CSV table of C-alpha atoms in Angstrom, one decimal:
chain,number,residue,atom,x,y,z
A,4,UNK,CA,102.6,88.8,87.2
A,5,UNK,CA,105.9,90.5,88.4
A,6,UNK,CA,103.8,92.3,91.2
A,7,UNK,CA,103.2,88.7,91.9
A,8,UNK,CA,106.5,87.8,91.8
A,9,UNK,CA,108.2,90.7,94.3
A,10,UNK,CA,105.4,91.7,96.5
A,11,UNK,CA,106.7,88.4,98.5
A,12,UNK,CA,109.5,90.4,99.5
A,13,UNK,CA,107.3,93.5,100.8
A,14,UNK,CA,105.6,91.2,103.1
A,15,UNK,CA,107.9,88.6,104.3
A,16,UNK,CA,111.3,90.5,104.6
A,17,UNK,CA,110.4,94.2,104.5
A,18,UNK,CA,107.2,93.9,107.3
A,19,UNK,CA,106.8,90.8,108.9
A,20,UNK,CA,109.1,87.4,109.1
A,21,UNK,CA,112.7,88.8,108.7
A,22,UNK,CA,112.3,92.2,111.0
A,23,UNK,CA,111.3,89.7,114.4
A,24,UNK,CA,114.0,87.1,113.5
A,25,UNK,CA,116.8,89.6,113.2
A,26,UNK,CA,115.5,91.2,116.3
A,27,UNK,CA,115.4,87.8,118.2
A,28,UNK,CA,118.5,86.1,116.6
A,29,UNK,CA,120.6,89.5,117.6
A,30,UNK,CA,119.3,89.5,121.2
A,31,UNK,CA,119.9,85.8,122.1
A,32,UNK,CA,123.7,86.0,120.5
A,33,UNK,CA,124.7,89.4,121.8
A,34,UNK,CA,122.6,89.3,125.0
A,35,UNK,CA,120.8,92.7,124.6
A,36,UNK,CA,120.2,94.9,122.2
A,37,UNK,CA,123.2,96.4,121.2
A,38,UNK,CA,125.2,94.5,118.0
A,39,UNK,CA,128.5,94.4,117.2
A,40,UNK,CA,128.8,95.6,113.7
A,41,UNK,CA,132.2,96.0,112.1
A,42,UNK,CA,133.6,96.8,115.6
A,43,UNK,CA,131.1,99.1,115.9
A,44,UNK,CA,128.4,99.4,118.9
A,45,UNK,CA,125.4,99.7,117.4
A,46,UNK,CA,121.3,98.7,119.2
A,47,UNK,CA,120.0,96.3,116.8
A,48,UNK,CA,116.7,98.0,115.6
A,49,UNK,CA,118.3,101.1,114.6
A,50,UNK,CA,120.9,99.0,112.7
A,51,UNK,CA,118.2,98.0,110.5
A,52,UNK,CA,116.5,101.2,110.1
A,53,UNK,CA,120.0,102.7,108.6
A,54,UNK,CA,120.4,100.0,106.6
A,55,UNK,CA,116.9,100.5,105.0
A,56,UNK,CA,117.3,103.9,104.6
A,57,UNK,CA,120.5,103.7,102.9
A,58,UNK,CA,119.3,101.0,100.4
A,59,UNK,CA,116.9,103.8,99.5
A,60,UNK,CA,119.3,106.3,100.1
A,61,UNK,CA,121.4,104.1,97.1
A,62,UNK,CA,118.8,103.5,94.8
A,63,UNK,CA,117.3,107.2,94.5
A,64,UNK,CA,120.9,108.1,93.5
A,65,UNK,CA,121.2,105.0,90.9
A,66,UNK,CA,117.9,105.0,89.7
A,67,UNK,CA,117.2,108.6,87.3
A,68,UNK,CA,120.9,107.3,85.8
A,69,UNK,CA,119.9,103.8,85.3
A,70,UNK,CA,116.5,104.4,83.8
A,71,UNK,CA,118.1,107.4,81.6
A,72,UNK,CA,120.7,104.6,80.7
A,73,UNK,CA,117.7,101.9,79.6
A,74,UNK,CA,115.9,104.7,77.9
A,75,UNK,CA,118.9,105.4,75.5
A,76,UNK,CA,119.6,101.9,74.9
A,77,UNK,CA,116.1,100.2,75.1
A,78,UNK,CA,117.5,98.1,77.7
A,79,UNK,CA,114.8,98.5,80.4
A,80,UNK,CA,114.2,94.5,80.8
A,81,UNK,CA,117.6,93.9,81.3
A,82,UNK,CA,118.4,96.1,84.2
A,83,UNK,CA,114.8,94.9,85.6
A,84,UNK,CA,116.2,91.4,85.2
A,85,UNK,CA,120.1,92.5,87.1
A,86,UNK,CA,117.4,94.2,90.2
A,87,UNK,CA,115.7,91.1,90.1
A,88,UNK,CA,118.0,88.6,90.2
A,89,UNK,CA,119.9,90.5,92.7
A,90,UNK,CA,116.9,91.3,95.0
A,91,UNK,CA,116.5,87.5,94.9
A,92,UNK,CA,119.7,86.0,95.8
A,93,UNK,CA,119.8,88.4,98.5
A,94,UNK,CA,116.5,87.1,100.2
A,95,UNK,CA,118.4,83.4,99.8
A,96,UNK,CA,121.9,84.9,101.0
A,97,UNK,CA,119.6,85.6,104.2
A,98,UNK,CA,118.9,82.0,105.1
A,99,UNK,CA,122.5,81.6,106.0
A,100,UNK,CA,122.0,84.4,109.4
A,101,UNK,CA,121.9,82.7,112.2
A,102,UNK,CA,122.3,86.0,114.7
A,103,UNK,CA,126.4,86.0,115.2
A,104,UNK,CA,126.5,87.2,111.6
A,105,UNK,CA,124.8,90.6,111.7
A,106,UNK,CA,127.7,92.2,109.2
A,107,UNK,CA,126.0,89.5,106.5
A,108,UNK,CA,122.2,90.2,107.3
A,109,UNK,CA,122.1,93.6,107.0
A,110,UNK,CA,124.6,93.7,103.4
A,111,UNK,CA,121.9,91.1,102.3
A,112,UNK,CA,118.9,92.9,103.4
A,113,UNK,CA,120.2,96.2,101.7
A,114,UNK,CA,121.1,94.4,98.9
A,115,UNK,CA,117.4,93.0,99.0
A,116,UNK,CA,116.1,96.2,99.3
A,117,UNK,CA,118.0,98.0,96.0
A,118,UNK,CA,116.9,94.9,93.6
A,119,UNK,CA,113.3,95.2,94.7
A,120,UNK,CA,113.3,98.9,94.6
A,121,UNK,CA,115.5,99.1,91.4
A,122,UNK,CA,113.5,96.4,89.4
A,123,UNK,CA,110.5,98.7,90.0
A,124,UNK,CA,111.8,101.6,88.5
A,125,UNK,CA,111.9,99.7,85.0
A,126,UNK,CA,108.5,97.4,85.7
A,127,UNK,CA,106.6,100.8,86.3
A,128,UNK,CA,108.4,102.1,82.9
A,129,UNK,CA,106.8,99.5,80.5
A,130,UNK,CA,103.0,100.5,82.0
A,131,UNK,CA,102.6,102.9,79.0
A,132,UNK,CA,103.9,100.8,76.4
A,133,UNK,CA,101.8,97.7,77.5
A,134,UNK,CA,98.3,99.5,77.6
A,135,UNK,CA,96.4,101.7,76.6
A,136,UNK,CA,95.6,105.2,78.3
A,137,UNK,CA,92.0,104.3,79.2
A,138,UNK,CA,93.3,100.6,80.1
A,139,UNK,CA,96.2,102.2,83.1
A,140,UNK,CA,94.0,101.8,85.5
A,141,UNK,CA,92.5,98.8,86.2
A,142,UNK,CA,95.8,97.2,84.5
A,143,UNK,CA,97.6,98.9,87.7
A,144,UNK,CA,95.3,98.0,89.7
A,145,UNK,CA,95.5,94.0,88.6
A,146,UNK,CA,99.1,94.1,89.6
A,147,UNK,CA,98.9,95.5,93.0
A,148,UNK,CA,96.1,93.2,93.5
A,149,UNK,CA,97.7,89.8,91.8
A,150,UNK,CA,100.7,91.1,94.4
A,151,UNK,CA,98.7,91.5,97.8
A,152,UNK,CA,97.5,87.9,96.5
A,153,UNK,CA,100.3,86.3,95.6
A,154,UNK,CA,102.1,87.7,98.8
A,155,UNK,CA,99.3,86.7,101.5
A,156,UNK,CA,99.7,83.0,100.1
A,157,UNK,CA,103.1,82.6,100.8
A,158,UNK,CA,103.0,84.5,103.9
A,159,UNK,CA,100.2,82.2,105.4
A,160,UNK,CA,102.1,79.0,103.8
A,161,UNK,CA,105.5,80.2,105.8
A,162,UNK,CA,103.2,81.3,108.9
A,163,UNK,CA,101.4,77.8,109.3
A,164,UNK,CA,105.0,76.2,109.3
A,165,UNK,CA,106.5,78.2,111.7
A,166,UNK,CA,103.4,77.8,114.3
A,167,UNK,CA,103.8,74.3,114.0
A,168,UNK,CA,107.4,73.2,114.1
A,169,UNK,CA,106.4,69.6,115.3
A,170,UNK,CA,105.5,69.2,111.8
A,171,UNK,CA,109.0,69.4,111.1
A,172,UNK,CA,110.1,67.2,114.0
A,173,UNK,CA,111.9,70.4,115.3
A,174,UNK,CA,112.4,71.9,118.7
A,175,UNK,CA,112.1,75.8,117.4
A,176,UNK,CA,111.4,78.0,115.0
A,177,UNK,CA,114.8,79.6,113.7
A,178,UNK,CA,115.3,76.8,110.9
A,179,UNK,CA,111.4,77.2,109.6
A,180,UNK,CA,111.7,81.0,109.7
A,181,UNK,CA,115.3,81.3,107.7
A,182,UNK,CA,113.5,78.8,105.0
A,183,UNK,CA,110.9,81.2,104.6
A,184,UNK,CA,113.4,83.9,103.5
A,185,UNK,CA,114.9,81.2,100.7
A,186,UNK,CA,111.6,80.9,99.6
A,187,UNK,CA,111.0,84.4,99.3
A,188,UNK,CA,114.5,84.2,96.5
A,189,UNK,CA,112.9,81.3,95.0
A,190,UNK,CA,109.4,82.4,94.4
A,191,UNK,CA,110.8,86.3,93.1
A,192,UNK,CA,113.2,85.2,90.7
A,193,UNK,CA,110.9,81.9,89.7
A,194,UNK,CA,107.4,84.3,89.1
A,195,UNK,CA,109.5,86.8,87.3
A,196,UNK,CA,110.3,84.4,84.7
A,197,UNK,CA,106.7,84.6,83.3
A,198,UNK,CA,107.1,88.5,82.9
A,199,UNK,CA,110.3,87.8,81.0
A,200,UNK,CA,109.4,85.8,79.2
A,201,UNK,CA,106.5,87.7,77.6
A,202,UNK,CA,107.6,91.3,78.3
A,203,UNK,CA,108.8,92.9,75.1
A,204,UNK,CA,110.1,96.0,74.3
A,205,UNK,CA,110.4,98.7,71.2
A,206,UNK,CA,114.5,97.9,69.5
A,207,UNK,CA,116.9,100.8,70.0
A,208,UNK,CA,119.8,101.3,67.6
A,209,UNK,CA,121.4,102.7,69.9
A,210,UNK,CA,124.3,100.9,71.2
A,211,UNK,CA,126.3,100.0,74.8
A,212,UNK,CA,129.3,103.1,74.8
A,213,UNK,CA,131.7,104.9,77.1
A,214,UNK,CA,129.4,107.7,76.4
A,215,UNK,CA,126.3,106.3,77.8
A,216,UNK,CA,126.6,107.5,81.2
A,217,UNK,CA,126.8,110.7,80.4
A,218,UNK,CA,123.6,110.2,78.1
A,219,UNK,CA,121.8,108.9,81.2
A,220,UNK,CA,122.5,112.1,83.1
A,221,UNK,CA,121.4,114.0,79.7
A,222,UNK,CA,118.1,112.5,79.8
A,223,UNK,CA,117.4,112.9,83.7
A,224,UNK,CA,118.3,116.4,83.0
A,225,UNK,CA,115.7,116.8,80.3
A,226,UNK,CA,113.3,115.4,82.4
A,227,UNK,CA,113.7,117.7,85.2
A,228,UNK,CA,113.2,120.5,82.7
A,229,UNK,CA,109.9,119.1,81.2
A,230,UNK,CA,108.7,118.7,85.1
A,231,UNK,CA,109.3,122.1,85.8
A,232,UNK,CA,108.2,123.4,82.7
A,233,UNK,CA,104.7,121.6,82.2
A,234,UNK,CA,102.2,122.8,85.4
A,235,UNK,CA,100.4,119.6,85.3
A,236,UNK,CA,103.1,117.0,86.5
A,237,UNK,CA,104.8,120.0,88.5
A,238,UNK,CA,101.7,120.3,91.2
A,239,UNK,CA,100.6,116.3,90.7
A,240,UNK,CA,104.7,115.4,91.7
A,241,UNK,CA,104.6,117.4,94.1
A,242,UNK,CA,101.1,116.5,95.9
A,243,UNK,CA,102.4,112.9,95.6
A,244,UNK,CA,105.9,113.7,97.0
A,245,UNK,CA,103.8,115.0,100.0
A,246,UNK,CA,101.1,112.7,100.6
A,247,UNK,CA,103.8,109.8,99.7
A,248,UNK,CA,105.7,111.3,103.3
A,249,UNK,CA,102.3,110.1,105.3
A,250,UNK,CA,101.6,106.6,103.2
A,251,UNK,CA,104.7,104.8,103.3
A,252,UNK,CA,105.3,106.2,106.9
A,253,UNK,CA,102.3,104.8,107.7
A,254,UNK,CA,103.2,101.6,106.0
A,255,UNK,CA,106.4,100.9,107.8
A,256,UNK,CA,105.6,102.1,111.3
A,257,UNK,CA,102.1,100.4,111.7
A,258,UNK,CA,103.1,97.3,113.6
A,259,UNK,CA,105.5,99.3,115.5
A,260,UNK,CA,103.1,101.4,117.0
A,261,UNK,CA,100.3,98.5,117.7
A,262,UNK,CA,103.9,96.9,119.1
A,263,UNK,CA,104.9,100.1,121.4
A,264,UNK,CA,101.0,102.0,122.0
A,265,UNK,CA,99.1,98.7,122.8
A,266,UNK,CA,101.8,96.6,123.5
A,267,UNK,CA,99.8,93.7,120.8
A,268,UNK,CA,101.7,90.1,120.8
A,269,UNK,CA,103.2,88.9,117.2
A,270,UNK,CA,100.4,87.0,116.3
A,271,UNK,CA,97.9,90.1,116.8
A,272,UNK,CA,100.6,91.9,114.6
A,273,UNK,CA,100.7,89.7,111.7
A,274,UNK,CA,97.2,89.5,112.0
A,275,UNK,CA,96.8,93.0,111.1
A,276,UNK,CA,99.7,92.6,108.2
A,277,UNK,CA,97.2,90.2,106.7
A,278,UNK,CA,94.1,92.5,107.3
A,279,UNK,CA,95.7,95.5,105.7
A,280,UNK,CA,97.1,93.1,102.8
A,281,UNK,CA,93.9,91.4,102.2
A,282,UNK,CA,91.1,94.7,101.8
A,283,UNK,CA,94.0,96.1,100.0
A,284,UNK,CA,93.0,94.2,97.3
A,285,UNK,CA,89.5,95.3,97.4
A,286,UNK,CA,90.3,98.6,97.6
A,287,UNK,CA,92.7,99.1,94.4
A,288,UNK,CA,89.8,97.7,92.4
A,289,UNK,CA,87.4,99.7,94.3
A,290,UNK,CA,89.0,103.4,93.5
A,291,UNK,CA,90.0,102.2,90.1
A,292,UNK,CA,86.4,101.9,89.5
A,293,UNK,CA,85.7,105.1,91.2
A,294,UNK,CA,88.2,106.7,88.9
A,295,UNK,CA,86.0,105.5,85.8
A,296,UNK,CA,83.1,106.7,87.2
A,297,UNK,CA,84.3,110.0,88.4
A,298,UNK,CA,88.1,110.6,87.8
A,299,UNK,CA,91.3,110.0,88.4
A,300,UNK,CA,91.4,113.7,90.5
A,301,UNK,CA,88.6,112.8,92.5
A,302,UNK,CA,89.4,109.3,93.6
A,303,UNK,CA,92.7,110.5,94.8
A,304,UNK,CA,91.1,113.1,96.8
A,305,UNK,CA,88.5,111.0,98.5
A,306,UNK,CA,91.3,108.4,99.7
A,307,UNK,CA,93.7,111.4,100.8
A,308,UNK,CA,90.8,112.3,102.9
A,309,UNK,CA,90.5,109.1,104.8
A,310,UNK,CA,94.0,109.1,105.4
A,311,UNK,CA,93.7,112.5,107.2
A,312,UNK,CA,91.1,110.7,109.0
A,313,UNK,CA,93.0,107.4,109.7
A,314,UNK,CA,95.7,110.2,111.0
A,315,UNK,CA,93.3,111.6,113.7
A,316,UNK,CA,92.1,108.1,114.1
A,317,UNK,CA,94.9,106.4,115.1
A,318,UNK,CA,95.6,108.8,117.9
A,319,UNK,CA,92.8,107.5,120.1
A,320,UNK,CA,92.9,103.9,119.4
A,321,UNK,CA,93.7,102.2,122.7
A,322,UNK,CA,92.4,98.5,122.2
A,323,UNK,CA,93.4,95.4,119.5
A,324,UNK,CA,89.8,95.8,118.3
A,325,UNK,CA,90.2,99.5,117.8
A,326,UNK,CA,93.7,98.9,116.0
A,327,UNK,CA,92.2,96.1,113.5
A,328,UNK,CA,89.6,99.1,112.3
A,329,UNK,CA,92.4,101.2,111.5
A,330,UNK,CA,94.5,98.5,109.4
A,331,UNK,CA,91.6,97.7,107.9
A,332,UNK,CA,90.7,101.6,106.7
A,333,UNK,CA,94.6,101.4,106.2
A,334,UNK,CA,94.5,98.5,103.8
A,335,UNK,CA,91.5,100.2,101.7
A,336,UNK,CA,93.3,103.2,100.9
A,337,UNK,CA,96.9,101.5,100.6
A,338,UNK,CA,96.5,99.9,97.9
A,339,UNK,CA,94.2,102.4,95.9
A,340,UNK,CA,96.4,105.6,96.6
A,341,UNK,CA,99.2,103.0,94.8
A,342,UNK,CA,98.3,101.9,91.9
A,343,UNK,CA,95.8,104.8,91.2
A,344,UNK,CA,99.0,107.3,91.5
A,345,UNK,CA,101.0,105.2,89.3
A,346,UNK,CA,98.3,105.1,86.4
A,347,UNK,CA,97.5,108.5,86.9
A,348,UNK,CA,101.2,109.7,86.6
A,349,UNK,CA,101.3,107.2,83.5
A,350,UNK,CA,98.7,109.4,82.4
A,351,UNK,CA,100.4,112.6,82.5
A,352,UNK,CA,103.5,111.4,80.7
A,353,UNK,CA,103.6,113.6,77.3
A,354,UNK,CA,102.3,111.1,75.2
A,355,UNK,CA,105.1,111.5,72.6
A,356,UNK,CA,107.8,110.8,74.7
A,357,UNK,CA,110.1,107.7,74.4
A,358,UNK,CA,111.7,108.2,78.1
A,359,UNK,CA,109.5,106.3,80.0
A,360,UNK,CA,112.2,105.0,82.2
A,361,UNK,CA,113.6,108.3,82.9
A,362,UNK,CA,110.2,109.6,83.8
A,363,UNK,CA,109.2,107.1,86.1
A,364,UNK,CA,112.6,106.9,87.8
A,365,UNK,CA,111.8,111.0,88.6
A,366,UNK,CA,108.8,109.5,90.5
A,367,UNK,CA,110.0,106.9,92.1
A,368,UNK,CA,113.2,109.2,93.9
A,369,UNK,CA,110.1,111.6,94.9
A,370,UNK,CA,108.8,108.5,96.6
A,371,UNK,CA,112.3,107.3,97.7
A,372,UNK,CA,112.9,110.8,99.3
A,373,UNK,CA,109.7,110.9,101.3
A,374,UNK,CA,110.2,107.9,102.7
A,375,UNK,CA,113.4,109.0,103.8
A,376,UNK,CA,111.7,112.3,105.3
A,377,UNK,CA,108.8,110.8,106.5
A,378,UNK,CA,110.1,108.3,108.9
A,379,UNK,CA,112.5,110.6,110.4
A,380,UNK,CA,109.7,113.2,111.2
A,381,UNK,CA,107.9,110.2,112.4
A,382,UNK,CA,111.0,109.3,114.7
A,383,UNK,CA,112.1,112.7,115.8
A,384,UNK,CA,108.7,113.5,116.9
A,385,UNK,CA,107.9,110.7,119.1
A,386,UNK,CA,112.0,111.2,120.4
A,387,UNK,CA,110.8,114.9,121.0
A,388,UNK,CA,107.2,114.2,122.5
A,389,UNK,CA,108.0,110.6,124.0
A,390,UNK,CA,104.8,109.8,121.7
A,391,UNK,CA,103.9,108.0,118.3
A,392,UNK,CA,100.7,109.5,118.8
A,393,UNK,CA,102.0,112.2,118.3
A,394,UNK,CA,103.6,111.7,115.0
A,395,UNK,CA,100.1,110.6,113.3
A,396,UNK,CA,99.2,113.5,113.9
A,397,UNK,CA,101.8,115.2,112.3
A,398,UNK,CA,101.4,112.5,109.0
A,399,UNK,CA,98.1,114.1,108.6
A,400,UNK,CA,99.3,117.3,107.8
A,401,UNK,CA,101.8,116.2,105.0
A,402,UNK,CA,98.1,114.7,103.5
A,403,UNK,CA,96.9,118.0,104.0
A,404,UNK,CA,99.3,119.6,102.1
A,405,UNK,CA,99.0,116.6,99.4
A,406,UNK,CA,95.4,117.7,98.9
A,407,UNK,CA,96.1,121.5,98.9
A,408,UNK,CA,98.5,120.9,95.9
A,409,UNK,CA,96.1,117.9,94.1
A,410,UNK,CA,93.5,120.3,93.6
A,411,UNK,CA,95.6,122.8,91.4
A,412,UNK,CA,96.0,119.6,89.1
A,413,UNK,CA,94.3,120.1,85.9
A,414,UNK,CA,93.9,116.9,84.4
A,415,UNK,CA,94.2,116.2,80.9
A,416,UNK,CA,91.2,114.1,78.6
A,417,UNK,CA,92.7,110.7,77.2
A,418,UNK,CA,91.6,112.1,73.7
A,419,UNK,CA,94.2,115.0,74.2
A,420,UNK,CA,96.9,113.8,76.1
A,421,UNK,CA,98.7,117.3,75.3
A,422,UNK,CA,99.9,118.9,78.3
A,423,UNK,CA,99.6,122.9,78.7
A,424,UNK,CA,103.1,124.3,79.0
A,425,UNK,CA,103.1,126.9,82.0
């Protein structure tokens, strides 16, 4: 249910609703695209893109200390509750940008962007202490799923207002579309109270002290030596931190390119949004299901493959129709290659260990820096070639590189969960 709960914000604020308000509200107040920004001169689009990448910039440096922290203590619902709470008021805090105020959209939006990637590192933590080996996979898959759901319906519900302002007896759009951002705080922190309320956790006797930081860094420290040392989660880390580089890439700069390449209207754009959202449903039960059938190994593979293809793909789509194939090969792979990396990592934990936070902060700063990487290679090859088409092209070889390192992965049988030491 707390995929349910925050997967509002992935959709509304992160892809769709908030990135063409800000672009519009900026424009009509500063005539153009440049902002003003703290007396700086800064065009409006890239203003956002920094301010995304430093939220992840921020959280990939908070997060192996903050999960090493909840280890220690057995605190990891608390500081999931602080990243919620603050992802949530941010989203409201952004109902009060009206364009002039760009200094207070982009400190909200980055604020947004650290609760919703923060409370993750804790909500992917408890995976292994809520189910069962055998169970990781379709119970990952149900939240991804219950998210993509829960997101599309508030996405349509804000969508239908703002088409039909008249509704509202109002002249425009603005007020409808800011609303839609305090729902987005309202509907986080509200869901969320379900997984609080029934979320437990193992007691610690270990106790709030001036020496806890430095027992956070202690157990990030200790899990950098297990990663290095055990062959299995070195080459599967690895593959992911790769192949990660492509999917979120792909991800953030989809309705960009059907936006620049085919020059597509809004609507045809969040038409897609829902497309990819929608079959991304059907595929995280679909690979899950593959991955009981066959395994975890293989089901990765096959969708890594269709991503290279969805690379090569992309650069000779020329037409809407072409482009709502893609997003929907796009949506069937999204959500598979998510959740079925998450369970899979869950999976290679040492079964032992009590530093589930710690662990799954380590992945999530893999992901954090791809994302980082990706993009840019995305941007600085179309600035080099003066062509997104281009940098599909280049996406597809970080998959190819994810596959070349999957394969070495050895995977372990649920009955021994005991990793080979290298």
């Amino acid at each position: 249910m707390y995929d349910w709960a925050n997967s509002v914000y992935a959709i509304v604020i992160k892809s769709s609703i908030f990135p063409v308000f800000y672009n519009t509200a900026t424009q009509n107040f500063f005539r153009g695209d440049v902002v003003d920004f703290f007396g700086f001169k800064v065009v409006n689009t890239a203003l956002y893109s920094f301010a995304i990448s430093f939220s992840f910039f921020v959280i990939a440096l908070l997060s192996p200390l903050l999960s090493g922290i909840a280890d220690f203590t057995g605190n990891k619902k608390a500081f999931m509750k602080f990243f919620t709470y603050l992802g949530g008021v941010s989203c409201i805090g952004l109902f009060f940008f009206t364009g002039e105020n760009v200094e207070w959209a982009i400190i909200c939006s980055i604020l947004a962007s650290i609760g919703y990637s923060g409370s993750l590192v804790f909500y992917n933590s408890f995976l292994p202490l809520i189910a069962t080996p055998e169970r990781h996979d379709m119970v990952s898959a149900k939240g991804f799923s219950l998210g993509y759901v829960g997101s599309i319906i508030l996405l349509v519900i804000n969508l239908v207002c703002i088409s039909n302002p008249e509704w509202f007896n109002l002249q425009n759009t603005a007020i409808i579309a800011r609303i839609s951002f305090l729902s987005v705080g309202i509907w986080w922190i509200g869901f969320a109270q379900i997984t609080f309320r029934s979320l437990t956790e193992p007691e610690s006797a270990n106790q709030f002290n001036l020496n806890i930081v430095r027992n956070g860094y202690l157990e990030l420290l200790k899990v950098v030596k297990e990663v290095r040392n055990r062959r299995v989660l070195k080459y599967f880390l690895s593959s992911f931190f790769f192949y990660s580089m492509g999917v979120q890439t792909v991800m953030y700069m989809a309705a960009s390119f059907g936006s620049k390449e085919l020059a597509l209207p809004g609507d045809k754009l969040i038409l897609t949004i829902l497309i990819i959202n929608v079959v991304a449903i059907i595929g995280s039960y679909a690979f899950a299901y593959l991955s009981k059938l066959k395994t975890n190994k293989f089901s990765l593979l096959m969708m890594l493959a269709i991503w290279i293809f969805i690379c090569l793909y992309a650069y000779f789509v020329y037409t809407a129709y072409q482009f709502y194939i893609l997003a929907f090969i796009v949506g069937l792979v999204m959500g598979g290659i998510q959740s079925l990396s998450r369970s899979t990592y869950s999976k290679l934990i040492p079964e032992n260990t009590k530093d589930h936070a710690s662990y799954f902060s380590f992945y999530d700063v893999a992901e954090k820096v791809a994302i980082v990487i990706g993009t840019f290679s995305y941007g600085f090859i179309e600035q080099w070639t003066g062509s997104m088409r281009n940098s599909t092209i280049a996406l597809g070889l970080f998959f190819a590189v994810g596959i070349g390192l999957l394969i070495m992965v050895k995977m372990p049988s649920l009955s021994k969960r005991t990793l080979e030491v290298s």
